[in-house]
CSV table of C-alpha atoms in Angstrom, one decimal:
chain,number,residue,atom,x,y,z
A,882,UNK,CA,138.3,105.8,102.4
A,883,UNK,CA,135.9,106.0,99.1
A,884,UNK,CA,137.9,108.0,96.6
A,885,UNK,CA,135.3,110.6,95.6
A,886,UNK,CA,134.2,110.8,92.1
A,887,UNK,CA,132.6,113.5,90.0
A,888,UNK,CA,129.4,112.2,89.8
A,889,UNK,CA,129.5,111.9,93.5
A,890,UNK,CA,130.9,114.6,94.0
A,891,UNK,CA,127.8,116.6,91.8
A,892,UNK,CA,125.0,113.8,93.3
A,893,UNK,CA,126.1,114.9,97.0
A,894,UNK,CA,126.4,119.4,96.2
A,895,UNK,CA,122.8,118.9,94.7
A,896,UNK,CA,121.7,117.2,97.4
A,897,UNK,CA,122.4,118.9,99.9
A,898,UNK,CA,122.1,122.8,99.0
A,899,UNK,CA,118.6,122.8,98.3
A,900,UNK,CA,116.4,121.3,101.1
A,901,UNK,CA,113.2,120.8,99.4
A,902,UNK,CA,110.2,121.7,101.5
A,903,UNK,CA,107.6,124.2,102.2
A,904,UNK,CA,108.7,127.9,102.9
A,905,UNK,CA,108.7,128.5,106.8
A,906,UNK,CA,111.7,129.3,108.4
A,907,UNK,CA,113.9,133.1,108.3
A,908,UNK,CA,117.2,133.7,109.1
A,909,UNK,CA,119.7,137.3,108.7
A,910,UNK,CA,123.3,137.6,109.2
A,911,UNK,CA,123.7,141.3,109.9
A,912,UNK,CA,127.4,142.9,109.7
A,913,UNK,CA,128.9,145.9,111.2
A,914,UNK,CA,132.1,148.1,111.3
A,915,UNK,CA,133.2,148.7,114.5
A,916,UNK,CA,134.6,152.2,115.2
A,917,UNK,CA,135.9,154.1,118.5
A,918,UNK,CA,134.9,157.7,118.2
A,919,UNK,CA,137.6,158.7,120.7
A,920,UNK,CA,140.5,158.0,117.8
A,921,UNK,CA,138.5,157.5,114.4
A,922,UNK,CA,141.0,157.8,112.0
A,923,UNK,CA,143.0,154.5,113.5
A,924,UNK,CA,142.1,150.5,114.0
A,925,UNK,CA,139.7,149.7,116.7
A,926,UNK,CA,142.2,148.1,119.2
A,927,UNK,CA,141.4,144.4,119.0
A,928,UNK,CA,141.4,144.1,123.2
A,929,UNK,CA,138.3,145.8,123.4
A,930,UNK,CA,137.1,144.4,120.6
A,931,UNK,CA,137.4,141.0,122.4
A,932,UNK,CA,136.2,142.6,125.9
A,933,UNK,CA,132.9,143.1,124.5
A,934,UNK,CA,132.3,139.4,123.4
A,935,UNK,CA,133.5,138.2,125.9
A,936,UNK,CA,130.7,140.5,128.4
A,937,UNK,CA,128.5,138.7,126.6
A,938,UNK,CA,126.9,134.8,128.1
A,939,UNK,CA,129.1,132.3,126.6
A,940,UNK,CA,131.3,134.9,125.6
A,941,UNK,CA,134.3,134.9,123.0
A,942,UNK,CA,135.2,135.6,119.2
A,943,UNK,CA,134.8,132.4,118.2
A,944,UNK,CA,131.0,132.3,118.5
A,945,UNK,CA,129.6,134.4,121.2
A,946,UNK,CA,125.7,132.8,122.0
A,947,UNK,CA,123.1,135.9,122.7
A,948,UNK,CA,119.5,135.7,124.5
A,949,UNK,CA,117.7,134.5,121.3
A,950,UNK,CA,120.7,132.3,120.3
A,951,UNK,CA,122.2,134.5,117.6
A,952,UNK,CA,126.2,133.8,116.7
A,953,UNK,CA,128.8,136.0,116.6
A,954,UNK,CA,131.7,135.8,114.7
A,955,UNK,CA,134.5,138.1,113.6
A,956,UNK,CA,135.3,138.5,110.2
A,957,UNK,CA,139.0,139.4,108.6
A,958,UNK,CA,139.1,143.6,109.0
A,959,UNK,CA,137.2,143.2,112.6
A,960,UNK,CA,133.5,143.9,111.2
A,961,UNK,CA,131.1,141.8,113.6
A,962,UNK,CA,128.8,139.3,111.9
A,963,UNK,CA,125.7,138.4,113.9
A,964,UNK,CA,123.8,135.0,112.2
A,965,UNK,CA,120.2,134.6,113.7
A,966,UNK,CA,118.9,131.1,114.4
A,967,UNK,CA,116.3,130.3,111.7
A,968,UNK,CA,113.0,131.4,113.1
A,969,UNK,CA,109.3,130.4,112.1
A,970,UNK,CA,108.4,133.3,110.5
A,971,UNK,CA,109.3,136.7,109.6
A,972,UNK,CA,108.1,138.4,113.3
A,973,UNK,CA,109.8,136.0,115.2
A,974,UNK,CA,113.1,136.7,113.1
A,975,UNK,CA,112.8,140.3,113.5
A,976,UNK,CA,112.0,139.8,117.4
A,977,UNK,CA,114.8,137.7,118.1
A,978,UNK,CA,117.3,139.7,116.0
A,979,UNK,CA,116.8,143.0,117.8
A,980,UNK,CA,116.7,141.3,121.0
A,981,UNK,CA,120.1,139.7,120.3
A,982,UNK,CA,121.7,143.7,119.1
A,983,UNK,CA,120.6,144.9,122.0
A,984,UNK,CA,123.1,142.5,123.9
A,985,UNK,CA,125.3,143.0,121.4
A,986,UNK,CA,125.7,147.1,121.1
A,987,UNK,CA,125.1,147.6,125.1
A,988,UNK,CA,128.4,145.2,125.1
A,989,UNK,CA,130.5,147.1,122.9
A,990,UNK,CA,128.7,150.7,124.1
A,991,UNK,CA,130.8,149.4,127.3
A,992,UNK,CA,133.9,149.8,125.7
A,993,UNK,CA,133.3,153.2,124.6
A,994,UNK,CA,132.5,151.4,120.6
A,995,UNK,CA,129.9,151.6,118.5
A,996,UNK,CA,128.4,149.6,115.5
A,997,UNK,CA,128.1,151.7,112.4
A,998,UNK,CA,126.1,149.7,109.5
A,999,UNK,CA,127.1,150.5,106.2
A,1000,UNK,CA,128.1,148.5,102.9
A,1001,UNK,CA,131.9,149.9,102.7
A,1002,UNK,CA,134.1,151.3,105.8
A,1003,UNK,CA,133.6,155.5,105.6
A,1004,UNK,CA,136.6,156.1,107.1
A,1005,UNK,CA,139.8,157.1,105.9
A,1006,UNK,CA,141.7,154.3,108.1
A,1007,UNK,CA,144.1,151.2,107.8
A,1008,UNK,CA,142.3,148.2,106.7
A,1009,UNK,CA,144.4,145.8,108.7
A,1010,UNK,CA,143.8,141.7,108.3
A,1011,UNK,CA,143.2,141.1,112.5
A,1012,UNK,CA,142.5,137.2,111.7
A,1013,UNK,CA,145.6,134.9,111.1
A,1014,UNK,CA,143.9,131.9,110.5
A,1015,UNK,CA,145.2,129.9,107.7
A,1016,UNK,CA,141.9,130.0,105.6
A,1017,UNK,CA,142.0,134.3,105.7
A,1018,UNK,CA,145.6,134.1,104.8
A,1019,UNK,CA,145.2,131.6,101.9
A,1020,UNK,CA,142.3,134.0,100.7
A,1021,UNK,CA,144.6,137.2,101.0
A,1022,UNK,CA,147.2,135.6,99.3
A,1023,UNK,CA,144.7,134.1,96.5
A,1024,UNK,CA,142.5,137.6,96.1
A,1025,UNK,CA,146.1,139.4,95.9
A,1026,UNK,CA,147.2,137.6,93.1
A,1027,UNK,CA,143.8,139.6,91.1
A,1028,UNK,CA,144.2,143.0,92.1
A,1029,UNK,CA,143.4,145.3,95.2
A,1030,UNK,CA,139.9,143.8,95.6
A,1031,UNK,CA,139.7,140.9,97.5
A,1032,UNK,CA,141.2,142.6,100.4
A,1033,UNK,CA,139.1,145.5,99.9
A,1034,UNK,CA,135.7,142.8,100.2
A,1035,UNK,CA,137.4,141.2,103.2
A,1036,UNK,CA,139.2,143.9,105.3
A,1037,UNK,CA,136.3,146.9,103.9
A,1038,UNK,CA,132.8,145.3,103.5
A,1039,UNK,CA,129.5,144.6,105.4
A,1040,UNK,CA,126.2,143.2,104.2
A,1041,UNK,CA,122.9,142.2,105.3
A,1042,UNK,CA,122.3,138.4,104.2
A,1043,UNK,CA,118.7,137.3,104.4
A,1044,UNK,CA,118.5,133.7,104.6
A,1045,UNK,CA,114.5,131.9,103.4
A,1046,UNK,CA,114.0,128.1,102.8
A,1047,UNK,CA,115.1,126.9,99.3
A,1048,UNK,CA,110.9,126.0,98.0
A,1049,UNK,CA,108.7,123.2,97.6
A,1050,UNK,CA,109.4,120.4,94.5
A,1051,UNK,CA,107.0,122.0,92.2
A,1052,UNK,CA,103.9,124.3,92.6
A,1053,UNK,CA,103.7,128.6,93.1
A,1054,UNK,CA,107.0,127.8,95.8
A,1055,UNK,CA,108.8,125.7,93.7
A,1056,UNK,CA,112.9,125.7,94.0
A,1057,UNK,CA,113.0,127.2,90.6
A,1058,UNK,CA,110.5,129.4,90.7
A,1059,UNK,CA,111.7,131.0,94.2
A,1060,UNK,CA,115.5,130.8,92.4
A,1061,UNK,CA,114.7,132.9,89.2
A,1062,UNK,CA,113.0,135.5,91.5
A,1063,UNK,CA,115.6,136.0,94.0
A,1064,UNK,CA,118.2,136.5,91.2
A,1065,UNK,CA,115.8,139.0,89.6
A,1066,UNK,CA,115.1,140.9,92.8
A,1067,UNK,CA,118.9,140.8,93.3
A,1068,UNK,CA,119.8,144.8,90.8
A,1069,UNK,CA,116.8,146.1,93.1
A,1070,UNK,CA,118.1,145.4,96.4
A,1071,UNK,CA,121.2,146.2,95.6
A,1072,UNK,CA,119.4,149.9,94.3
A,1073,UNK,CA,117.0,150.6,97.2
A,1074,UNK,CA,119.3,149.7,100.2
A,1075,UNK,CA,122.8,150.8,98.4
A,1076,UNK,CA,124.5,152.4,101.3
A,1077,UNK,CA,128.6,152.5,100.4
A,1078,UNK,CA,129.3,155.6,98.3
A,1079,UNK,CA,132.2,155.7,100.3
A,1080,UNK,CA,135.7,154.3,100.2
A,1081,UNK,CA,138.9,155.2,102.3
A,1082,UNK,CA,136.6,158.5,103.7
A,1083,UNK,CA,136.1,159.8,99.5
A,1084,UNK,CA,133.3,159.1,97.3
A,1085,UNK,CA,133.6,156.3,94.5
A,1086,UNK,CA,130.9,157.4,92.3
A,1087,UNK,CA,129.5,154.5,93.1
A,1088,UNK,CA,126.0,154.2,95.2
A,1089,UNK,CA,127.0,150.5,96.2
A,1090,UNK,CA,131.3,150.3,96.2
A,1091,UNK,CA,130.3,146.5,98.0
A,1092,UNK,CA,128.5,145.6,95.1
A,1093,UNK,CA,131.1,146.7,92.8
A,1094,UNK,CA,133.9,145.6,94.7
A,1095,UNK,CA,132.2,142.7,94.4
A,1096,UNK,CA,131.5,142.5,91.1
A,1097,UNK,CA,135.3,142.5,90.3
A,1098,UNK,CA,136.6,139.5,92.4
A,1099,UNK,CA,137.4,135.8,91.1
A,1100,UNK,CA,134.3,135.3,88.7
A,1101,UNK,CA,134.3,131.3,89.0
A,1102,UNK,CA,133.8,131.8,92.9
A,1103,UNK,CA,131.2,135.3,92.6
A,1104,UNK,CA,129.0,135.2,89.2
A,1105,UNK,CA,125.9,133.8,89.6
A,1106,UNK,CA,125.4,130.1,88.0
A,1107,UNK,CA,124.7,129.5,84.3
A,1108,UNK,CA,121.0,130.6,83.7
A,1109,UNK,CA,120.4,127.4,80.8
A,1110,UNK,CA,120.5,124.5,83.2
A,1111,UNK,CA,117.0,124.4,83.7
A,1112,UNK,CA,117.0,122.8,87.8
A,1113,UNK,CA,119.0,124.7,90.0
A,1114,UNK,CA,120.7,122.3,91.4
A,1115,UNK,CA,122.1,121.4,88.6
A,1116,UNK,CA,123.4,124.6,87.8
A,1117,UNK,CA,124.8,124.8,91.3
A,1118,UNK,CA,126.6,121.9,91.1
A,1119,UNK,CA,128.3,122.3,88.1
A,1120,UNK,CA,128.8,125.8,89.6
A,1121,UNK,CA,130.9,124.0,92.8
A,1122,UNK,CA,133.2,122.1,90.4
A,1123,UNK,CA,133.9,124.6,88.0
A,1124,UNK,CA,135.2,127.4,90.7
A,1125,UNK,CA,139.1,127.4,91.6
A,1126,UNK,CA,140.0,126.1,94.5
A,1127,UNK,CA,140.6,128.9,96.9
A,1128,UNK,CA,142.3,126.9,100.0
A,1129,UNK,CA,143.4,123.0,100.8
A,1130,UNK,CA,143.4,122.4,104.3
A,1131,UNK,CA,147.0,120.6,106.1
A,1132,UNK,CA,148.0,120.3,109.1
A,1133,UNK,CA,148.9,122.6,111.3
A,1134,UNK,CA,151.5,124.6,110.9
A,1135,UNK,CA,151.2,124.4,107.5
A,1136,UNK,CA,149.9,126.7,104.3
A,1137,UNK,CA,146.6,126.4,102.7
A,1138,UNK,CA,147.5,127.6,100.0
A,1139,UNK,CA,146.1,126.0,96.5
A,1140,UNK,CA,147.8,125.3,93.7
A,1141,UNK,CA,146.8,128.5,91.2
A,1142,UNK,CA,144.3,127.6,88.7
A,1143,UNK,CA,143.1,124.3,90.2
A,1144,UNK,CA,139.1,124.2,89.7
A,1145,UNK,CA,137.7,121.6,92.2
A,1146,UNK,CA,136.8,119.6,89.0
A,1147,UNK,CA,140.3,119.6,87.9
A,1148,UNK,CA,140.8,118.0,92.0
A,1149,UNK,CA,138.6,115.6,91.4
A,1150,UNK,CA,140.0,114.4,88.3
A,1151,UNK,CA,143.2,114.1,89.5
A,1152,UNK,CA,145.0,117.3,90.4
A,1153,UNK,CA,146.3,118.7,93.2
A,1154,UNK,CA,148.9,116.5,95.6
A,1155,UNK,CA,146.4,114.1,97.2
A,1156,UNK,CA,143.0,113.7,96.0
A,1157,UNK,CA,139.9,115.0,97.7
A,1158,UNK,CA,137.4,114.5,100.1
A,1159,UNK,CA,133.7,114.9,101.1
A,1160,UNK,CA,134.8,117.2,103.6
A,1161,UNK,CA,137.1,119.2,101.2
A,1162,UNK,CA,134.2,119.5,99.2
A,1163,UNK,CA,131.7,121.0,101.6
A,1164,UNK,CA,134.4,123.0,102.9
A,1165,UNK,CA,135.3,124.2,99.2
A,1166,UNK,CA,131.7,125.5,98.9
A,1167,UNK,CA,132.0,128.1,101.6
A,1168,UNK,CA,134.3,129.9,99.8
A,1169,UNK,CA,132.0,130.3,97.0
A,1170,UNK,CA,130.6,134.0,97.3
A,1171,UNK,CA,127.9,134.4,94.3
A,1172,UNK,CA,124.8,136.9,95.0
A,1173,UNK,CA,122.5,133.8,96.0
A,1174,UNK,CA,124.4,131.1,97.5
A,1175,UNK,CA,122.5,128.0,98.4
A,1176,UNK,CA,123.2,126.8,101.7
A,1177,UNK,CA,120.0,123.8,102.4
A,1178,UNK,CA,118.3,127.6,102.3
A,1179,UNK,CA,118.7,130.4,100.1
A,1180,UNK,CA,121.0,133.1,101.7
A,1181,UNK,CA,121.0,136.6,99.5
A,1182,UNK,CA,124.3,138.3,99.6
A,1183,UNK,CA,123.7,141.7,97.7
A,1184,UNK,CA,122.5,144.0,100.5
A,1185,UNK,CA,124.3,146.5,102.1
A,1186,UNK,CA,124.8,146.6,105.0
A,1187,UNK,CA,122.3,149.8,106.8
A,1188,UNK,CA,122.5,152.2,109.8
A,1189,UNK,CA,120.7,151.2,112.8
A,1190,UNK,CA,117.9,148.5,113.0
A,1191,UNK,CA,117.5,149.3,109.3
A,1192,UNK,CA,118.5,145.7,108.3
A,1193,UNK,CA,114.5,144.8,109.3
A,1194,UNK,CA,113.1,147.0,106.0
A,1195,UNK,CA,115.2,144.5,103.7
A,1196,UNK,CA,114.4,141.3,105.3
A,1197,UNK,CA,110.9,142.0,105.9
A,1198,UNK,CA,110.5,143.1,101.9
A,1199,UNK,CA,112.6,139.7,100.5
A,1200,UNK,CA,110.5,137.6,102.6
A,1201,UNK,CA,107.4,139.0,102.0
A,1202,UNK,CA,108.2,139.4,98.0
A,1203,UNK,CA,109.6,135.8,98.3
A,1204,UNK,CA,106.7,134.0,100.5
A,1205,UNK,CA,103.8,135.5,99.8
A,1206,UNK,CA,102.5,133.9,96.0
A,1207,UNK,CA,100.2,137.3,94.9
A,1208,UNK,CA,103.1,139.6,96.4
A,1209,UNK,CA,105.9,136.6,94.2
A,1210,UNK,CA,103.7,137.5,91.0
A,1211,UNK,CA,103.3,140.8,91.0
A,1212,UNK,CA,107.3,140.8,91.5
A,1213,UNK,CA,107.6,138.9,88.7
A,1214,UNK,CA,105.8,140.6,86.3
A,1215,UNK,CA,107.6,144.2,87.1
A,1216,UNK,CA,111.0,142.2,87.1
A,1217,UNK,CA,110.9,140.2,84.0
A,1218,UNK,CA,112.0,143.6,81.9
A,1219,UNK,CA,114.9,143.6,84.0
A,1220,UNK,CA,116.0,140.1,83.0
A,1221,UNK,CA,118.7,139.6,79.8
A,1222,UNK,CA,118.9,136.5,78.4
A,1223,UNK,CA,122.8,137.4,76.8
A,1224,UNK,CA,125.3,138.8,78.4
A,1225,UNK,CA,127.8,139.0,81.2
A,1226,UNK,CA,125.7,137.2,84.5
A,1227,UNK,CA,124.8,138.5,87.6
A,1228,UNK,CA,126.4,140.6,89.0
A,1229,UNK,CA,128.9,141.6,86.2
A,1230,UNK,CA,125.0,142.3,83.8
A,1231,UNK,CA,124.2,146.3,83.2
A,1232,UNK,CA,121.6,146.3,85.2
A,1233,UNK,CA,123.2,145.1,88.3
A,1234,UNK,CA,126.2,148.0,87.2
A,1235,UNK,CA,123.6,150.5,86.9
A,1236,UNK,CA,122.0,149.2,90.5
A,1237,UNK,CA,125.8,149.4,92.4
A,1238,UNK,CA,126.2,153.1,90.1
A,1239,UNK,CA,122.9,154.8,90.0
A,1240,UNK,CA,120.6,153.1,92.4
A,1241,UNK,CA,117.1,154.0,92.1
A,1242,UNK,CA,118.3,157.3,90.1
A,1243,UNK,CA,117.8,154.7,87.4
A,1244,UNK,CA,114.4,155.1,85.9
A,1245,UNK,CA,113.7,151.8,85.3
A,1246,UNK,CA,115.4,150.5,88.4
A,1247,UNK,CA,113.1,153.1,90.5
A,1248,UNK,CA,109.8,151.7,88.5
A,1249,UNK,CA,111.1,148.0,89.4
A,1250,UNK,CA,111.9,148.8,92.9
A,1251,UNK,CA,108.6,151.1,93.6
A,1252,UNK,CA,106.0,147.7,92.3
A,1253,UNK,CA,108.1,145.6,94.2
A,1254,UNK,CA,107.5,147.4,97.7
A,1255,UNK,CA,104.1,147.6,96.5
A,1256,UNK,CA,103.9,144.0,96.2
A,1257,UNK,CA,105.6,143.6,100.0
A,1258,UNK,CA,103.4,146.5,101.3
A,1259,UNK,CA,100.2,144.2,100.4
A,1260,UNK,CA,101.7,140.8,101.6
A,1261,UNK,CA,102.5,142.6,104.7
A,1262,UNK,CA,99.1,143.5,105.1
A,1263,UNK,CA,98.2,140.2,104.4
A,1264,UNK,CA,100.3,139.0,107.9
A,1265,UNK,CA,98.6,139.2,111.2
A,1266,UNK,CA,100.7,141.4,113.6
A,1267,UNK,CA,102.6,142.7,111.1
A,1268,UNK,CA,101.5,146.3,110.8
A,1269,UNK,CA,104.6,147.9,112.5
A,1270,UNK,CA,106.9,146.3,109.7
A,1271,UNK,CA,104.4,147.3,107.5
A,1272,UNK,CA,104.9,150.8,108.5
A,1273,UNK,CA,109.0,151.1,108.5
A,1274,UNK,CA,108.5,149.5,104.3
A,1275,UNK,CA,105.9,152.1,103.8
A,1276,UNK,CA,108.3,154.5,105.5
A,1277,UNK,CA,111.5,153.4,103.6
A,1278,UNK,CA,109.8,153.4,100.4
A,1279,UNK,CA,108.7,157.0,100.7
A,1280,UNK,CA,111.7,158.7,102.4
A,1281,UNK,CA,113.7,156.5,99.1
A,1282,UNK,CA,112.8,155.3,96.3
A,1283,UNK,CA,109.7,157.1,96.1
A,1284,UNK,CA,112.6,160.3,96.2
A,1285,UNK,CA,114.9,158.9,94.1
A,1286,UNK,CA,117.3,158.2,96.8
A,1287,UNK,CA,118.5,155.6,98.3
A,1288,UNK,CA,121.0,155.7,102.1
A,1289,UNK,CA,124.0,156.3,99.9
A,1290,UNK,CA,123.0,159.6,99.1
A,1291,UNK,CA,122.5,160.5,103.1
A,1292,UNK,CA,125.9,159.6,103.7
A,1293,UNK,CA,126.8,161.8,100.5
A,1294,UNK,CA,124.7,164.8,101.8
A,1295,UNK,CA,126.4,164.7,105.3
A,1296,UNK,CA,129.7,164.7,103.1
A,1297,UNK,CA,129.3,167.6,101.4
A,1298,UNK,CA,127.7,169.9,104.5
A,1299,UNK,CA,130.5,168.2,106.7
A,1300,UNK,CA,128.2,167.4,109.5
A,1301,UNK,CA,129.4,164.1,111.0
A,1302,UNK,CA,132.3,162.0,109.3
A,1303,UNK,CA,130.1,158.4,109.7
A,1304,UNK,CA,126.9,157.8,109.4
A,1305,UNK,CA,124.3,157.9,112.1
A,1306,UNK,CA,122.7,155.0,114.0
A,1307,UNK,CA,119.4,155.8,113.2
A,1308,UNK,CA,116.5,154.7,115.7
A,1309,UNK,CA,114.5,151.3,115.3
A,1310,UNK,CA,112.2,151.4,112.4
């Protein structure tokens, strides 16, 4: 076997991550707590859990295959992960997506569950690790070693990950250009759809606990790259080799856990007890968890995750912001302020604190965020059939950041009045 070398080693992460092309295809990876109203304050019993995938065609918790050919996976604490195949267009996504939750919730409604969409677990519960595999118990271990946060991100957390194609060589969709936006869109999507004020059933005082939670783990593994490389995938791969290595796959039976400290670079060079391969490092890279991981595409990891069908508002603003030029412009321009050349990166920056903290309570965030759906409102327009996503942005911006508010503060309000103790499943947008 070739030994594998740095500069292979940075050659093969460039090439891959970024598959240069133009824009066309959409993908989400929605998330979701799963809680039985019947005994709230406990774990979800993991038989039922496993009942419902496997009503499902092709059933099971490895990778359950829906109608429109969504996968379903289960993550460490239980939360359910459905990835939608990539889909020509943003209609199409949103089509095949709800078609594939509709499997999915009648499944679990079966077993008396229900899928509650929000950034952070509300309840006051045991977060329980219900995954032994030796990757999630090399992470526990490796997280543990930094404080109570990694297992609060694994066993606690649920996003909303839009996934759009990486961008063209050069021209208005260039790589670059389409990767300095979706790092500068990143403080207002964390603002308008923060939804996890909530931690262990009390209030953080944070709008987004994910994003803080988040903004606390390993930085060599969650910081965005190094803004002075000027090509991305540059950046990226110097990115790869710089982050510890989190796990080093043996045979069964055995630990994965790495030696503490080890950078992959460090590997490559000569650490470790055996040196690496292709295979560790593609592996290696899915354990990177920074707010825009490149993955061939571009998949955006700030977003809570939100009640109901209210993951389309999100993906139908980023990929109307992101693929429509006028809409990528006017975003620009009202983003650019936002920007700072110094300090700490993404998402460790003030403005991405103030966007987990405040939300759109920040004046500046709120201006942002307000030209921004703007911007989306018009490409929208712009897209034949797309007037009933147009409507739910339009809706979401008004009932929002138009307000002030963002969902956090609904789950805050039914707090205080002591209405319900999780938040609602809201109807379809």
């Amino acid at each position: 076997m070739t030994p594998l070398t740095e500069s292979g080693a940075l050659s093969h992460v460039s090439g891959v991550c970024f598959k240069i092309g133009p824009p066309r295809l959409v993908g989400v990876e929605v998330e979701w707590f799963v809680h039985d109203d019947r005994c709230p304050g406990k774990p979800v019993r993991p038989e039922l859990v496993h009942a419902a995938l496997e009503s499902l065609p092709l059933g099971g918790p490895d990778g359950a295959s829906l109608p429109s050919g969504s996968r379903l996976t289960l993550e460490p604490g239980g939360q359910v992960e459905l990835s939608s195949p990539p889909a020509t267009g943003l209609l199409a996504c949103v089509e095949d997506t709800r078609r594939d939750l509709t499997a999915l919730r009648a499944a679990f409604a079966a077993q008396g569950l229900r899928l509650t969409g929000t950034g952070t677990d509300p309840l006051a519960r045991p977060r329980l690790m219900v995954l032994d595999h030796p990757r999630y118990l090399a992470m526990e271990r490796f997280f543990d070693s930094a404080g109570p946060w990694g297992r609060i991100m694994m066993t606690g957390t649920a996003s909303v990950q839009v996934c759009l194609d990486a961008g063209d060589a050069d021209g208005p969709q260039a790589v670059e250009r389409r990767w300095r936006l979706t790092h500068l869109l990143g403080p207002v999507l964390v603002a308008a759809f923060a939804n996890s004020p909530l931690l262990d059933g009390r209030p953080t005082g944070h709008r987004s606990t994910r994003q803080t939670v988040w903004s606390r783990m390993d930085p060599t593994r969650t910081l965005a790259p190094e803004p002075d490389h000027g090509d991305p995938r540059e950046a990226w791969a110097q990115y790869v080799l710089d982050a510890e290595v989190l796990c080093v796959r043996r045979p069964e039976g055995l630990p994965w856990t790495a030696p503490p400290g080890l950078t992959f670079r460090d590997w490559v060079r000569g650490g470790g007890e055996r040196p690496p391969t292709l295979g560790d490092l593609d592996y290696h890279r899915t354990t990177l968890f920074p707010p825009v991981r490149p993955r061939g595409h571009l998949e955006l990891r700030m977003i809570d995750a939100q009640p109901g069908d209210g993951w389309v508002v999100p993906t139908a603003l980023v990929t109307a912001l992101l693929d429509d030029v006028p809409a990528a412009e006017a975003a620009l321009a009202a983003l650019e302020p936002l920007g700072r050349p110094d300090g700490p990166r993404p998402p460790r920056s003030d403005v991405w604190r103030r966007a987990a903290t405040l939300a759109v309570a920040d004046p500046e965030l709120r201006r942002a965020t307000l030209t921004c759906f703007a911007a989306a409102d018009a490409a929208l327009g712009r897209l034949p059939g797309a007037g009933r996503l147009r409507a739910a942005v339009a809706e979401f911006a008004e009932r929002y950041p138009a307000r002030g508010r963002c969902p956090a503060d609904d789950q805050l309000d039914a707090l205080r009045s002591g209405t319900r103790r999780t938040p609602p499943e809201e109807a379809a947008p």
